[in-house]
């Protein structure tokens, strides 16, 4: 695929839907710099921005069926995915950095707001009632400080599975 060739949105989406690697290459070549710039401004760290760009590409690739051209341009949709991922990451890091300095009752209250059932035995006790798959992911994300991408790599499961299981654990915990 030539780097200069511009694909109409419909053709690019068709490549994504067909899981044609040329779509991912086109995404990187034509949108990577713009998405990276937005992510970098939000997170302020080049290494982290590069990781989040890759994760954004995966989310775009995996969720293209959710794109609705009636709601806006493809680039705007992709930009929102990258931007939201960067913001989520910054917020999670800020919380993780503050948590050790917060009174334990405040940490427990925050966990309860996330939908986790808490008790007086500490935060780790929360995950003991989770199914093994959920517990493993939550422990790695929240207690060991791993990113979702790191968890996916360590457990050798798709990134989308990590996201789905962490959300399900927070809802059912």
PDB file of C-alpha atoms in Angstrom:
ATOM      1  CA  UNK A   1       0.000   0.000   0.000  1.00  0.00           C
ATOM      2  CA  UNK A   2       1.528   3.312  -1.071  1.00  0.00           C
ATOM      3  CA  UNK A   3       2.011   5.782   1.756  1.00  0.00           C
ATOM      4  CA  UNK A   4       0.699   8.739  -0.271  1.00  0.00           C
ATOM      5  CA  UNK A   5      -2.527   7.132  -1.438  1.00  0.00           C
ATOM      6  CA  UNK A   6      -5.584   8.410   0.389  1.00  0.00           C
ATOM      7  CA  UNK A   7      -8.355   5.930   1.040  1.00  0.00           C
ATOM      8  CA  UNK A   8     -11.954   6.987   1.409  1.00  0.00           C
ATOM      9  CA  UNK A   9     -13.353   6.205   4.875  1.00  0.00           C
ATOM     10  CA  UNK A  10     -15.582   3.457   3.479  1.00  0.00           C
ATOM     11  CA  UNK A  11     -12.603   1.630   1.971  1.00  0.00           C
ATOM     12  CA  UNK A  12     -10.572   1.936   5.163  1.00  0.00           C
ATOM     13  CA  UNK A  13     -13.482   0.612   7.234  1.00  0.00           C
ATOM     14  CA  UNK A  14     -13.906  -2.238   4.759  1.00  0.00           C
ATOM     15  CA  UNK A  15     -10.230  -3.158   5.278  1.00  0.00           C
ATOM     16  CA  UNK A  16     -10.744  -3.149   9.056  1.00  0.00           C
ATOM     17  CA  UNK A  17     -13.876  -5.261   8.857  1.00  0.00           C
ATOM     18  CA  UNK A  18     -12.106  -7.720   6.547  1.00  0.00           C
ATOM     19  CA  UNK A  19      -9.198  -7.790   9.037  1.00  0.00           C
ATOM     20  CA  UNK A  20      -6.891  -6.788   6.213  1.00  0.00           C
ATOM     21  CA  UNK A  21      -3.536  -5.736   7.653  1.00  0.00           C
ATOM     22  CA  UNK A  22      -3.314  -2.991   5.025  1.00  0.00           C
ATOM     23  CA  UNK A  23      -5.991  -1.145   7.005  1.00  0.00           C
ATOM     24  CA  UNK A  24      -3.831  -1.148  10.110  1.00  0.00           C
ATOM     25  CA  UNK A  25      -0.805  -0.036   8.092  1.00  0.00           C
ATOM     26  CA  UNK A  26      -2.831   2.797   6.569  1.00  0.00           C
ATOM     27  CA  UNK A  27      -4.072   3.798  10.012  1.00  0.00           C
ATOM     28  CA  UNK A  28      -0.505   3.985  11.297  1.00  0.00           C
ATOM     29  CA  UNK A  29       0.842   5.850   8.261  1.00  0.00           C
ATOM     30  CA  UNK A  30      -1.957   8.404   7.953  1.00  0.00           C
ATOM     31  CA  UNK A  31      -3.280   8.874  11.475  1.00  0.00           C
ATOM     32  CA  UNK A  32      -0.491   7.721  13.799  1.00  0.00           C
ATOM     33  CA  UNK A  33       1.264  11.068  14.168  1.00  0.00           C
ATOM     34  CA  UNK A  34      -1.949  12.969  14.882  1.00  0.00           C
ATOM     35  CA  UNK A  35      -3.192  10.457  17.436  1.00  0.00           C
ATOM     36  CA  UNK A  36       0.247  10.211  19.045  1.00  0.00           C
ATOM     37  CA  UNK A  37       0.413  13.997  19.447  1.00  0.00           C
ATOM     38  CA  UNK A  38      -2.907  14.104  21.273  1.00  0.00           C
ATOM     39  CA  UNK A  39      -1.967  11.189  23.530  1.00  0.00           C
ATOM     40  CA  UNK A  40       1.450  12.691  24.311  1.00  0.00           C
ATOM     41  CA  UNK A  41      -0.095  16.026  25.323  1.00  0.00           C
ATOM     42  CA  UNK A  42      -2.366  14.212  27.763  1.00  0.00           C
ATOM     43  CA  UNK A  43       0.099  11.762  29.334  1.00  0.00           C
ATOM     44  CA  UNK A  44       3.292  13.805  28.993  1.00  0.00           C
ATOM     45  CA  UNK A  45       5.521  10.748  28.608  1.00  0.00           C
ATOM     46  CA  UNK A  46       6.843   9.493  25.255  1.00  0.00           C
ATOM     47  CA  UNK A  47       7.132   5.831  26.196  1.00  0.00           C
ATOM     48  CA  UNK A  48       3.667   5.752  27.700  1.00  0.00           C
ATOM     49  CA  UNK A  49       2.262   7.669  24.712  1.00  0.00           C
ATOM     50  CA  UNK A  50       3.749   5.102  22.324  1.00  0.00           C
ATOM     51  CA  UNK A  51       2.193   2.241  24.316  1.00  0.00           C
ATOM     52  CA  UNK A  52      -1.169   4.000  24.392  1.00  0.00           C
ATOM     53  CA  UNK A  53      -0.990   4.659  20.646  1.00  0.00           C
ATOM     54  CA  UNK A  54      -0.549   0.937  20.039  1.00  0.00           C
ATOM     55  CA  UNK A  55      -3.408   0.148  22.417  1.00  0.00           C
ATOM     56  CA  UNK A  56      -5.543   2.768  20.634  1.00  0.00           C
ATOM     57  CA  UNK A  57      -4.828   1.103  17.294  1.00  0.00           C
ATOM     58  CA  UNK A  58      -5.935  -2.233  18.735  1.00  0.00           C
ATOM     59  CA  UNK A  59      -9.138  -0.731  20.115  1.00  0.00           C
ATOM     60  CA  UNK A  60      -9.912   0.939  16.795  1.00  0.00           C
ATOM     61  CA  UNK A  61      -9.218  -2.316  14.960  1.00  0.00           C
ATOM     62  CA  UNK A  62     -11.370  -4.335  17.372  1.00  0.00           C
ATOM     63  CA  UNK A  63     -14.266  -1.856  17.609  1.00  0.00           C
ATOM     64  CA  UNK A  64     -14.650  -0.626  14.047  1.00  0.00           C
ATOM     65  CA  UNK A  65     -18.096  -2.215  13.874  1.00  0.00           C
ATOM     66  CA  UNK A  66     -19.222   0.383  16.448  1.00  0.00           C
ATOM     67  CA  UNK A  67     -18.263   3.313  14.236  1.00  0.00           C
ATOM     68  CA  UNK A  68     -21.334   5.151  12.926  1.00  0.00           C
ATOM     69  CA  UNK A  69     -20.622   7.501  10.001  1.00  0.00           C
ATOM     70  CA  UNK A  70     -23.888   9.315  10.749  1.00  0.00           C
ATOM     71  CA  UNK A  71     -22.401  10.491  14.051  1.00  0.00           C
ATOM     72  CA  UNK A  72     -19.179  11.944  12.664  1.00  0.00           C
ATOM     73  CA  UNK A  73     -15.993  11.401  10.729  1.00  0.00           C
ATOM     74  CA  UNK A  74     -13.843   8.319  11.224  1.00  0.00           C
ATOM     75  CA  UNK A  75     -10.878  10.403  12.385  1.00  0.00           C
ATOM     76  CA  UNK A  76     -12.988  12.041  15.099  1.00  0.00           C
ATOM     77  CA  UNK A  77     -14.148   8.624  16.306  1.00  0.00           C
ATOM     78  CA  UNK A  78     -10.557   7.331  16.376  1.00  0.00           C
ATOM     79  CA  UNK A  79      -9.357  10.491  18.108  1.00  0.00           C
ATOM     80  CA  UNK A  80     -11.963  10.015  20.839  1.00  0.00           C
ATOM     81  CA  UNK A  81     -10.799   6.448  21.421  1.00  0.00           C
ATOM     82  CA  UNK A  82      -7.164   7.545  21.760  1.00  0.00           C
ATOM     83  CA  UNK A  83      -8.035  10.583  23.893  1.00  0.00           C
ATOM     84  CA  UNK A  84     -10.294   8.616  26.242  1.00  0.00           C
ATOM     85  CA  UNK A  85      -7.697   5.889  26.672  1.00  0.00           C
ATOM     86  CA  UNK A  86      -5.044   8.489  27.548  1.00  0.00           C
ATOM     87  CA  UNK A  87      -7.329  10.229  30.043  1.00  0.00           C
ATOM     88  CA  UNK A  88      -8.302   6.906  31.668  1.00  0.00           C
ATOM     89  CA  UNK A  89      -4.628   6.034  32.004  1.00  0.00           C
ATOM     90  CA  UNK A  90      -3.724   9.365  33.611  1.00  0.00           C
ATOM     91  CA  UNK A  91      -6.632   9.121  36.054  1.00  0.00           C
ATOM     92  CA  UNK A  92      -5.762   5.542  37.001  1.00  0.00           C
ATOM     93  CA  UNK A  93      -2.132   6.502  37.575  1.00  0.00           C
ATOM     94  CA  UNK A  94      -3.116   9.510  39.674  1.00  0.00           C
ATOM     95  CA  UNK A  95      -5.405   7.346  41.803  1.00  0.00           C
ATOM     96  CA  UNK A  96      -2.767   4.640  42.148  1.00  0.00           C
ATOM     97  CA  UNK A  97      -0.206   7.248  43.263  1.00  0.00           C
ATOM     98  CA  UNK A  98      -2.617   8.802  45.762  1.00  0.00           C
ATOM     99  CA  UNK A  99      -4.038   5.562  47.176  1.00  0.00           C
ATOM    100  CA  UNK A 100      -1.088   4.762  49.486  1.00  0.00           C
ATOM    101  CA  UNK A 101      -1.441   8.240  51.038  1.00  0.00           C
ATOM    102  CA  UNK A 102      -5.200   8.140  51.488  1.00  0.00           C
ATOM    103  CA  UNK A 103      -6.790   7.020  54.723  1.00  0.00           C
ATOM    104  CA  UNK A 104      -7.857   3.377  54.409  1.00  0.00           C
ATOM    105  CA  UNK A 105     -11.522   4.270  54.866  1.00  0.00           C
ATOM    106  CA  UNK A 106     -11.288   6.611  51.878  1.00  0.00           C
ATOM    107  CA  UNK A 107      -9.702   3.861  49.764  1.00  0.00           C
ATOM    108  CA  UNK A 108     -12.442   1.472  50.854  1.00  0.00           C
ATOM    109  CA  UNK A 109     -15.107   4.074  50.050  1.00  0.00           C
ATOM    110  CA  UNK A 110     -13.618   4.575  46.590  1.00  0.00           C
ATOM    111  CA  UNK A 111     -13.619   0.821  46.035  1.00  0.00           C
ATOM    112  CA  UNK A 112     -17.257   0.715  47.090  1.00  0.00           C
ATOM    113  CA  UNK A 113     -18.067   3.495  44.598  1.00  0.00           C
ATOM    114  CA  UNK A 114     -16.475   1.336  41.910  1.00  0.00           C
ATOM    115  CA  UNK A 115     -18.966  -1.348  42.838  1.00  0.00           C
ATOM    116  CA  UNK A 116     -16.618  -3.504  44.893  1.00  0.00           C
ATOM    117  CA  UNK A 117     -17.857  -4.929  48.185  1.00  0.00           C
ATOM    118  CA  UNK A 118     -15.453  -4.007  50.947  1.00  0.00           C
ATOM    119  CA  UNK A 119     -14.825  -5.100  54.521  1.00  0.00           C
ATOM    120  CA  UNK A 120     -12.336  -4.347  57.276  1.00  0.00           C
ATOM    121  CA  UNK A 121      -9.737  -6.914  56.225  1.00  0.00           C
ATOM    122  CA  UNK A 122      -8.164  -4.652  53.607  1.00  0.00           C
ATOM    123  CA  UNK A 123      -8.302  -4.133  49.871  1.00  0.00           C
ATOM    124  CA  UNK A 124      -6.801  -7.474  48.847  1.00  0.00           C
ATOM    125  CA  UNK A 125      -9.558  -9.270  50.682  1.00  0.00           C
ATOM    126  CA  UNK A 126     -12.015  -7.778  48.186  1.00  0.00           C
ATOM    127  CA  UNK A 127     -10.741  -9.944  45.364  1.00  0.00           C
ATOM    128  CA  UNK A 128     -10.806 -13.216  47.286  1.00  0.00           C
ATOM    129  CA  UNK A 129     -14.433 -13.813  46.348  1.00  0.00           C
ATOM    130  CA  UNK A 130     -13.830 -13.175  42.619  1.00  0.00           C
ATOM    131  CA  UNK A 131     -13.555 -15.926  40.056  1.00  0.00           C
ATOM    132  CA  UNK A 132      -9.889 -16.758  39.426  1.00  0.00           C
ATOM    133  CA  UNK A 133      -9.790 -15.046  36.003  1.00  0.00           C
ATOM    134  CA  UNK A 134     -11.233 -11.807  37.411  1.00  0.00           C
ATOM    135  CA  UNK A 135      -9.080 -11.887  40.553  1.00  0.00           C
ATOM    136  CA  UNK A 136      -5.892 -12.366  38.559  1.00  0.00           C
ATOM    137  CA  UNK A 137      -6.625  -9.351  36.364  1.00  0.00           C
ATOM    138  CA  UNK A 138      -7.746  -7.045  39.175  1.00  0.00           C
ATOM    139  CA  UNK A 139      -4.737  -7.968  41.309  1.00  0.00           C
ATOM    140  CA  UNK A 140      -2.338  -7.211  38.466  1.00  0.00           C
ATOM    141  CA  UNK A 141      -4.081  -3.963  37.500  1.00  0.00           C
ATOM    142  CA  UNK A 142      -4.831  -2.443  40.869  1.00  0.00           C
ATOM    143  CA  UNK A 143      -2.370  -3.965  43.309  1.00  0.00           C
ATOM    144  CA  UNK A 144       0.667  -4.561  41.114  1.00  0.00           C
ATOM    145  CA  UNK A 145       0.249  -1.413  38.982  1.00  0.00           C
ATOM    146  CA  UNK A 146       0.317  -3.070  35.557  1.00  0.00           C
ATOM    147  CA  UNK A 147      -1.300  -1.516  32.505  1.00  0.00           C
ATOM    148  CA  UNK A 148      -4.005  -3.460  30.699  1.00  0.00           C
ATOM    149  CA  UNK A 149      -1.537  -4.143  27.878  1.00  0.00           C
ATOM    150  CA  UNK A 150       0.990  -5.562  30.361  1.00  0.00           C
ATOM    151  CA  UNK A 151      -1.674  -7.786  31.924  1.00  0.00           C
ATOM    152  CA  UNK A 152      -2.712  -9.066  28.493  1.00  0.00           C
ATOM    153  CA  UNK A 153       0.895  -9.852  27.672  1.00  0.00           C
ATOM    154  CA  UNK A 154       1.624 -11.501  31.023  1.00  0.00           C
ATOM    155  CA  UNK A 155      -1.516 -13.650  30.983  1.00  0.00           C
ATOM    156  CA  UNK A 156      -1.261 -14.262  27.226  1.00  0.00           C
ATOM    157  CA  UNK A 157      -4.852 -13.168  26.594  1.00  0.00           C
ATOM    158  CA  UNK A 158      -6.277 -10.512  24.252  1.00  0.00           C
ATOM    159  CA  UNK A 159      -6.355  -6.932  25.504  1.00  0.00           C
ATOM    160  CA  UNK A 160     -10.119  -6.831  24.999  1.00  0.00           C
ATOM    161  CA  UNK A 161     -10.476  -9.781  27.373  1.00  0.00           C
ATOM    162  CA  UNK A 162      -8.554  -7.899  30.063  1.00  0.00           C
ATOM    163  CA  UNK A 163     -10.832  -4.876  29.632  1.00  0.00           C
ATOM    164  CA  UNK A 164     -14.007  -6.942  29.671  1.00  0.00           C
ATOM    165  CA  UNK A 165     -13.001  -8.997  32.707  1.00  0.00           C
ATOM    166  CA  UNK A 166     -11.858  -5.970  34.723  1.00  0.00           C
ATOM    167  CA  UNK A 167     -15.165  -4.201  34.052  1.00  0.00           C
ATOM    168  CA  UNK A 168     -17.140  -7.331  34.910  1.00  0.00           C
ATOM    169  CA  UNK A 169     -15.184  -7.783  38.146  1.00  0.00           C
ATOM    170  CA  UNK A 170     -15.871  -4.196  39.209  1.00  0.00           C
ATOM    171  CA  UNK A 171     -19.583  -4.691  38.547  1.00  0.00           C
ATOM    172  CA  UNK A 172     -19.903  -8.045  40.302  1.00  0.00           C
ATOM    173  CA  UNK A 173     -17.268  -7.763  42.996  1.00  0.00           C
TER     174      UNK A 173
END
